Short mmCIF file of C-alpha atoms in Angstrom, two decimals:
data_model
loop_
_atom_site.label_atom_id
_atom_site.label_comp_id
_atom_site.label_asym_id
_atom_site.label_seq_id
_atom_site.Cartn_x
_atom_site.Cartn_y
_atom_site.Cartn_z
CA UNK E 1 -16.18 -52.87 -2.75
CA UNK E 2 -19.47 -52.41 -0.82
CA UNK E 3 -17.22 -51.97 2.34
CA UNK E 4 -15.33 -49.18 0.81
CA UNK E 5 -18.58 -47.37 -0.14
CA UNK E 6 -19.81 -47.62 3.35
CA UNK E 7 -17.06 -45.23 4.31
CA UNK E 8 -17.91 -42.52 1.79
CA UNK E 9 -20.23 -40.68 4.09
CA UNK E 10 -17.49 -40.33 6.72
CA UNK E 11 -14.92 -38.96 4.17
CA UNK E 12 -17.56 -36.84 2.62
CA UNK E 13 -17.98 -35.04 6.06
CA UNK E 14 -14.21 -34.35 6.28
CA UNK E 15 -14.44 -32.75 2.76
CA UNK E 16 -17.57 -30.75 3.77
CA UNK E 17 -15.69 -29.39 6.89
CA UNK E 18 -12.89 -28.29 4.61
CA UNK E 19 -15.57 -26.52 2.39
CA UNK E 20 -17.37 -24.98 5.28
CA UNK E 21 -14.21 -23.42 6.61
CA UNK E 22 -13.26 -22.03 3.35
CA UNK E 23 -16.68 -20.81 2.17
CA UNK E 24 -18.39 -19.79 5.38
CA UNK E 25 -15.49 -17.94 6.92
CA UNK E 26 -16.62 -19.00 10.43
CA UNK E 27 -13.05 -18.44 11.80
CA UNK E 28 -10.46 -20.15 13.91
CA UNK E 29 -12.48 -19.40 17.16
CA UNK E 30 -15.59 -21.17 15.91
CA UNK E 31 -13.73 -24.32 14.77
CA UNK E 32 -11.59 -24.35 17.82
CA UNK E 33 -14.78 -24.37 19.98
CA UNK E 34 -16.24 -27.23 17.98
CA UNK E 35 -13.14 -29.23 18.46
CA UNK E 36 -13.08 -28.69 22.13
CA UNK E 37 -16.71 -29.72 22.47
CA UNK E 38 -16.08 -32.90 20.54
CA UNK E 39 -12.93 -33.53 22.33
CA UNK E 40 -14.09 -32.99 25.97
CA UNK E 41 -17.81 -33.82 25.83
CA UNK E 42 -18.99 -35.89 22.66
CA UNK E 43 -16.22 -38.41 22.11
CA UNK E 44 -15.90 -39.32 25.81
CA UNK E 45 -19.70 -39.72 25.80
CA UNK E 46 -19.37 -42.04 22.68
CA UNK E 47 -16.81 -44.11 24.30
CA UNK E 48 -18.65 -44.37 27.45
CA UNK E 49 -21.84 -45.22 25.66
CA UNK E 50 -20.19 -47.97 23.48
CA UNK E 51 -18.31 -49.53 26.50
CA UNK E 52 -21.57 -49.89 28.50
CA UNK E 53 -23.25 -51.52 25.58
CA UNK E 54 -20.45 -53.86 24.42
CA UNK E 55 -19.58 -57.42 25.37
CA UNK E 56 -15.93 -57.18 25.49
CA UNK E 57 -13.81 -60.29 25.21
CA UNK E 58 -11.01 -59.43 27.54
CA UNK E 59 -9.33 -62.90 26.90
CA UNK E 60 -8.39 -61.72 23.48
CA UNK E 61 -7.40 -58.15 24.45
CA UNK E 62 -3.72 -59.01 24.92
CA UNK E 63 -2.98 -60.07 21.35
CA UNK E 64 -4.95 -57.02 20.02
CA UNK E 65 -2.78 -54.71 22.28
CA UNK E 66 0.36 -56.50 21.36
CA UNK E 67 -0.31 -56.11 17.63
CA UNK E 68 -1.17 -52.47 18.30
CA UNK E 69 2.13 -51.96 20.10
CA UNK E 70 4.16 -53.80 17.43
CA UNK E 71 2.66 -51.36 14.73
CA UNK E 72 3.59 -48.32 16.90
CA UNK E 73 7.00 -49.63 17.58
CA UNK E 74 7.56 -49.97 13.89
CA UNK E 75 6.26 -46.36 13.18
CA UNK E 76 8.49 -44.97 15.96
CA UNK E 77 11.72 -46.91 14.70
CA UNK E 78 11.06 -45.93 11.06
CA UNK E 79 10.44 -42.31 12.07
CA UNK E 80 13.65 -42.13 13.85
CA UNK E 81 15.73 -43.76 11.14
CA UNK E 82 16.31 -40.59 9.11
CA UNK E 83 18.18 -39.27 12.08
CA UNK E 84 20.29 -42.40 12.32
CA UNK E 85 21.06 -42.41 8.52
CA UNK E 86 22.05 -38.75 8.68
CA UNK E 87 24.26 -39.50 11.69
CA UNK E 88 25.95 -42.49 9.98
CA UNK E 89 26.56 -40.35 6.98
CA UNK E 90 27.72 -37.48 9.01
CA UNK E 91 24.88 -35.22 7.66
CA UNK E 92 23.37 -34.37 10.97
CA UNK E 93 23.91 -30.63 10.38
CA UNK E 94 21.92 -30.90 7.21
CA UNK E 95 18.86 -32.39 8.93
CA UNK E 96 17.21 -29.61 10.53
CA UNK E 97 16.54 -30.79 14.20
CA UNK E 98 13.45 -28.63 14.45
CA UNK E 99 11.89 -30.03 11.44
CA UNK E 100 12.90 -33.63 12.28
CA UNK E 101 11.45 -33.47 15.86
CA UNK E 102 8.25 -31.96 14.62
CA UNK E 103 7.69 -34.54 11.74
CA UNK E 104 8.97 -37.48 13.83
CA UNK E 105 5.54 -37.71 15.68
CA UNK E 106 3.81 -37.70 12.25
CA UNK E 107 5.01 -41.35 11.62
CA UNK E 108 2.97 -42.98 14.50
CA UNK E 109 0.47 -40.61 16.00
CA UNK E 110 -3.24 -41.40 14.98
CA UNK E 111 -6.47 -39.50 14.43
CA UNK E 112 -8.93 -40.88 17.06
CA UNK E 113 -11.89 -39.04 15.45
CA UNK E 114 -11.41 -41.10 12.25
CA UNK E 115 -10.70 -44.25 13.98
CA UNK E 116 -13.94 -44.10 16.06
CA UNK E 117 -15.88 -43.06 12.94
CA UNK E 118 -14.62 -45.89 10.73
CA UNK E 119 -14.98 -48.55 13.55
CA UNK E 120 -18.63 -47.48 14.15
CA UNK E 121 -19.47 -47.35 10.44
CA UNK E 122 -18.14 -50.69 9.63
CA UNK E 123 -18.63 -52.62 13.00
CA UNK E 124 -21.08 -50.65 15.19
CA UNK E 125 -20.93 -50.60 18.89
CA UNK E 126 -18.52 -53.44 19.36
CA UNK E 127 -16.08 -51.83 16.93
CA UNK E 128 -16.20 -48.58 18.83
CA UNK E 129 -15.60 -50.16 22.07
CA UNK E 130 -12.66 -52.20 20.89
CA UNK E 131 -11.12 -49.15 19.13
CA UNK E 132 -11.61 -47.15 22.34
CA UNK E 133 -9.74 -49.76 24.31
CA UNK E 134 -6.99 -49.65 21.87
CA UNK E 135 -6.93 -45.76 22.05
CA UNK E 136 -7.08 -45.78 25.77
CA UNK E 137 -3.98 -47.90 25.99
CA UNK E 138 -1.88 -46.24 23.12
CA UNK E 139 -2.68 -42.48 23.58
CA UNK E 140 -0.52 -42.08 26.75
CA UNK E 141 2.38 -43.84 25.13
CA UNK E 142 2.36 -41.90 21.79
CA UNK E 143 2.02 -38.50 23.51
CA UNK E 144 4.99 -39.06 25.83
CA UNK E 145 7.14 -40.17 22.96
CA UNK E 146 6.13 -37.08 20.81
CA UNK E 147 6.75 -34.71 23.62
CA UNK E 148 10.03 -36.27 24.40
CA UNK E 149 11.53 -35.87 21.07
CA UNK E 150 10.42 -32.20 20.78
CA UNK E 151 11.61 -31.17 24.28
CA UNK E 152 13.64 -33.63 26.29
CA UNK E 153 12.79 -31.75 29.55
CA UNK E 154 9.14 -31.22 29.12
CA UNK E 155 7.82 -34.50 30.56
CA UNK E 156 6.05 -32.89 33.51
CA UNK E 157 3.93 -30.92 31.13
CA UNK E 158 2.88 -34.05 29.16
CA UNK E 159 1.92 -35.98 32.14
CA UNK E 160 -0.42 -33.21 33.21
CA UNK E 161 -2.21 -33.29 29.82
CA UNK E 162 -2.40 -37.10 29.97
CA UNK E 163 -4.17 -36.91 33.32
CA UNK E 164 -6.62 -34.49 31.80
CA UNK E 165 -7.22 -36.54 28.55
CA UNK E 166 -10.83 -37.10 28.34
CA UNK E 167 -10.63 -40.11 25.88
CA UNK E 168 -8.44 -41.90 28.41
CA UNK E 169 -11.00 -41.20 31.27
CA UNK E 170 -13.94 -42.07 29.01
CA UNK E 171 -12.47 -45.34 28.25
CA UNK E 172 -11.27 -46.15 31.67
CA UNK E 173 -14.67 -45.38 33.24
CA UNK E 174 -16.42 -47.35 30.62
CA UNK E 175 -14.17 -50.34 31.08
CA UNK E 176 -14.66 -50.21 34.93
CA UNK E 177 -18.34 -49.96 34.56
CA UNK E 178 -18.49 -52.81 32.06
CA UNK E 179 -16.29 -55.16 34.21
CA UNK E 180 -18.70 -54.34 37.17
CA UNK E 181 -21.73 -55.48 34.92
CA UNK E 182 -23.41 -51.92 35.38
CA UNK E 183 -26.40 -51.18 33.42
CA UNK E 184 -27.27 -47.41 32.83
CA UNK E 185 -30.88 -46.39 33.28
CA UNK E 186 -32.76 -45.82 30.08
CA UNK E 187 -32.79 -41.98 30.33
CA UNK E 188 -28.96 -42.02 30.81
CA UNK E 189 -28.53 -44.42 27.90
CA UNK E 190 -30.60 -42.18 25.72
CA UNK E 191 -28.62 -39.07 26.82
CA UNK E 192 -25.28 -40.57 26.16
CA UNK E 193 -26.68 -41.96 22.79
CA UNK E 194 -27.72 -38.46 21.71
CA UNK E 195 -24.14 -37.11 22.54
CA UNK E 196 -22.58 -40.13 20.67
CA UNK E 197 -24.68 -39.41 17.59
CA UNK E 198 -23.52 -35.98 17.41
CA UNK E 199 -19.77 -36.81 18.09
CA UNK E 200 -19.02 -38.44 14.66
CA UNK E 201 -20.49 -35.77 12.41
CA UNK E 202 -18.87 -32.97 14.32
CA UNK E 203 -15.55 -34.66 14.83
CA UNK E 204 -15.12 -35.43 11.16
CA UNK E 205 -16.26 -31.78 10.20
CA UNK E 206 -13.46 -30.62 12.57
CA UNK E 207 -10.92 -32.92 11.01
CA UNK E 208 -11.83 -31.29 7.58
CA UNK E 209 -11.69 -27.74 8.82
CA UNK E 210 -8.18 -28.42 10.13
CA UNK E 211 -6.75 -29.39 6.71
CA UNK E 212 -4.00 -27.08 5.47
CA UNK E 213 -2.15 -28.11 2.39
CA UNK E 214 -0.90 -24.61 1.80
CA UNK E 215 1.03 -24.39 5.17
CA UNK E 216 4.33 -25.62 4.15
CA UNK E 217 6.16 -22.69 2.89
CA UNK E 218 9.59 -24.40 2.10
CA UNK E 219 9.93 -28.04 1.49
CA UNK E 220 13.41 -28.81 1.77
CA UNK E 221 12.01 -31.78 3.49
CA UNK E 222 9.94 -33.22 0.67
CA UNK E 223 11.81 -36.52 1.26
CA UNK E 224 11.05 -36.53 4.89
CA UNK E 225 7.34 -35.74 4.21
CA UNK E 226 7.00 -38.58 1.79
CA UNK E 227 8.87 -40.99 4.09
CA UNK E 228 6.55 -40.26 6.91
CA UNK E 229 3.45 -40.74 4.78
CA UNK E 230 4.75 -44.22 3.79
CA UNK E 231 5.49 -45.10 7.42
CA UNK E 232 2.07 -44.00 8.69
CA UNK E 233 -0.15 -45.23 5.92
CA UNK E 234 1.82 -48.35 4.59
CA UNK E 235 4.51 -49.62 7.14
CA UNK E 236 2.40 -49.56 10.24
CA UNK E 237 -0.88 -51.31 8.82
CA UNK E 238 1.38 -53.91 7.02
CA UNK E 239 3.07 -54.58 10.42
CA UNK E 240 -0.39 -55.08 11.98
CA UNK E 241 -1.46 -57.38 9.25
CA UNK E 242 1.61 -59.59 9.67
CA UNK E 243 1.83 -59.50 13.47
CA UNK E 244 -1.96 -60.03 13.99
CA UNK E 245 -1.94 -62.96 11.53
CA UNK E 246 1.00 -64.50 13.53
CA UNK E 247 -0.80 -64.06 16.85
CA UNK E 248 -3.81 -65.64 15.52
CA UNK E 249 -6.18 -62.58 15.44
CA UNK E 250 -9.30 -62.96 13.36
CA UNK E 251 -12.73 -61.26 12.83
CA UNK E 252 -13.35 -58.04 14.68
CA UNK E 253 -10.24 -57.99 16.57
CA UNK E 254 -8.03 -58.38 13.60
CA UNK E 255 -9.98 -55.76 11.57
CA UNK E 256 -9.96 -53.07 14.15
CA UNK E 257 -6.38 -53.26 15.03
CA UNK E 258 -5.36 -53.19 11.43
CA UNK E 259 -7.62 -50.27 10.76
CA UNK E 260 -6.18 -48.46 13.95
CA UNK E 261 -2.67 -48.87 12.53
CA UNK E 262 -3.68 -47.23 9.25
CA UNK E 263 -5.06 -44.12 10.70
CA UNK E 264 -3.57 -40.86 9.48
CA UNK E 265 -1.77 -38.51 11.86
CA UNK E 266 -3.80 -36.53 14.39
CA UNK E 267 -4.29 -32.84 14.23
CA UNK E 268 -3.02 -32.54 17.81
CA UNK E 269 0.51 -33.06 16.36
CA UNK E 270 0.24 -29.72 14.81
CA UNK E 271 -0.84 -28.14 18.16
CA UNK E 272 1.94 -29.81 19.97
CA UNK E 273 4.71 -28.75 17.36
CA UNK E 274 3.42 -25.10 17.50
CA UNK E 275 3.25 -24.83 21.28
CA UNK E 276 6.68 -26.30 21.75
CA UNK E 277 8.38 -24.13 19.14
CA UNK E 278 8.62 -26.73 16.44
CA UNK E 279 7.86 -26.60 12.62
CA UNK E 280 4.05 -26.23 12.66
CA UNK E 281 3.93 -25.55 8.99
CA UNK E 282 5.52 -28.92 7.89
CA UNK E 283 3.36 -30.88 10.39
CA UNK E 284 0.20 -29.16 9.12
CA UNK E 285 1.01 -30.19 5.62
CA UNK E 286 1.77 -33.73 6.76
CA UNK E 287 -1.42 -34.02 8.60
CA UNK E 288 -3.50 -32.78 5.75
CA UNK E 289 -1.75 -34.85 3.00
CA UNK E 290 -1.98 -37.98 5.20
CA UNK E 291 -5.71 -37.49 5.82
CA UNK E 292 -6.56 -37.00 2.29
CA UNK E 293 -4.49 -40.12 1.27
CA UNK E 294 -6.10 -42.13 3.86
CA UNK E 295 -9.42 -41.69 1.96
CA UNK E 296 -7.78 -44.21 -0.41
CA UNK E 297 -5.73 -46.37 1.98
CA UNK E 298 -8.43 -46.90 4.64
CA UNK E 299 -11.12 -48.16 2.31
CA UNK E 300 -8.45 -50.44 0.61
CA UNK E 301 -7.58 -51.78 3.95
CA UNK E 302 -11.49 -52.29 4.76
CA UNK E 303 -11.92 -54.22 1.44
CA UNK E 304 -8.87 -56.39 2.23
CA UNK E 305 -10.23 -57.15 5.70
CA UNK E 306 -13.68 -58.22 4.30
CA UNK E 307 -12.14 -60.59 1.73
CA UNK E 308 -9.81 -62.61 4.02
#
């Protein structure tokens, strides 16, 4: 239970972000600026700082990535299953394609902010570095899949976004410097450290400010919403637990990949659905509900991982 209590400050920051947006009336422009600052400056600095300081065991990276991939594949297949079931039953006309395409991504996309915060709180710099490695590999894959479902002919746009993704570049640069044995000068390490310290608090405040449980005007898709919550918060981490055990993972590697698989859906899913003409209201509700429920499921996973 001590492990679960360690995560209370992180989830308290999320709730504080929700309260600040509600009570201080800072507006969308302010919070949008905070999220851009975290996304383009603070989190890449956090990843680079962690990668430079960590001693990564690349020999064990393959089973970690395979476990993360198995979890994502499970999420994608289960997310697509409502469409298959409706097709078999001849009920495709009753399943709103726009709602389905928007919610599909909620079954496997993950919140990097929460992932890095939890990894850092529980495992420090090695946890952040390993989580960053998983994120760097998985972010392009899930983004392409999400866009493909929303708009079959929009792939060119997503590849442009992937090339500009700062989390990928921060991870890649950190990995290359780590492999080269580069040691940053003390002033550079302190500078990156200051940015890294600010990233977690501001990132979690931004997550909280984005919560919207009142966005879903009509819920003919309550069944779909419940299904995607179960897929994201239960089925994916359970897959990681089983596959990771089968592949012989243990310690930090096992813990981080299981926690990665149990992360709630990223707020970027709402942005993507809205920009591509999807059902943003349903996605916003899904993200918010999943984030709040993860305040129970992630500590439960953390407790399980410390007891095995």
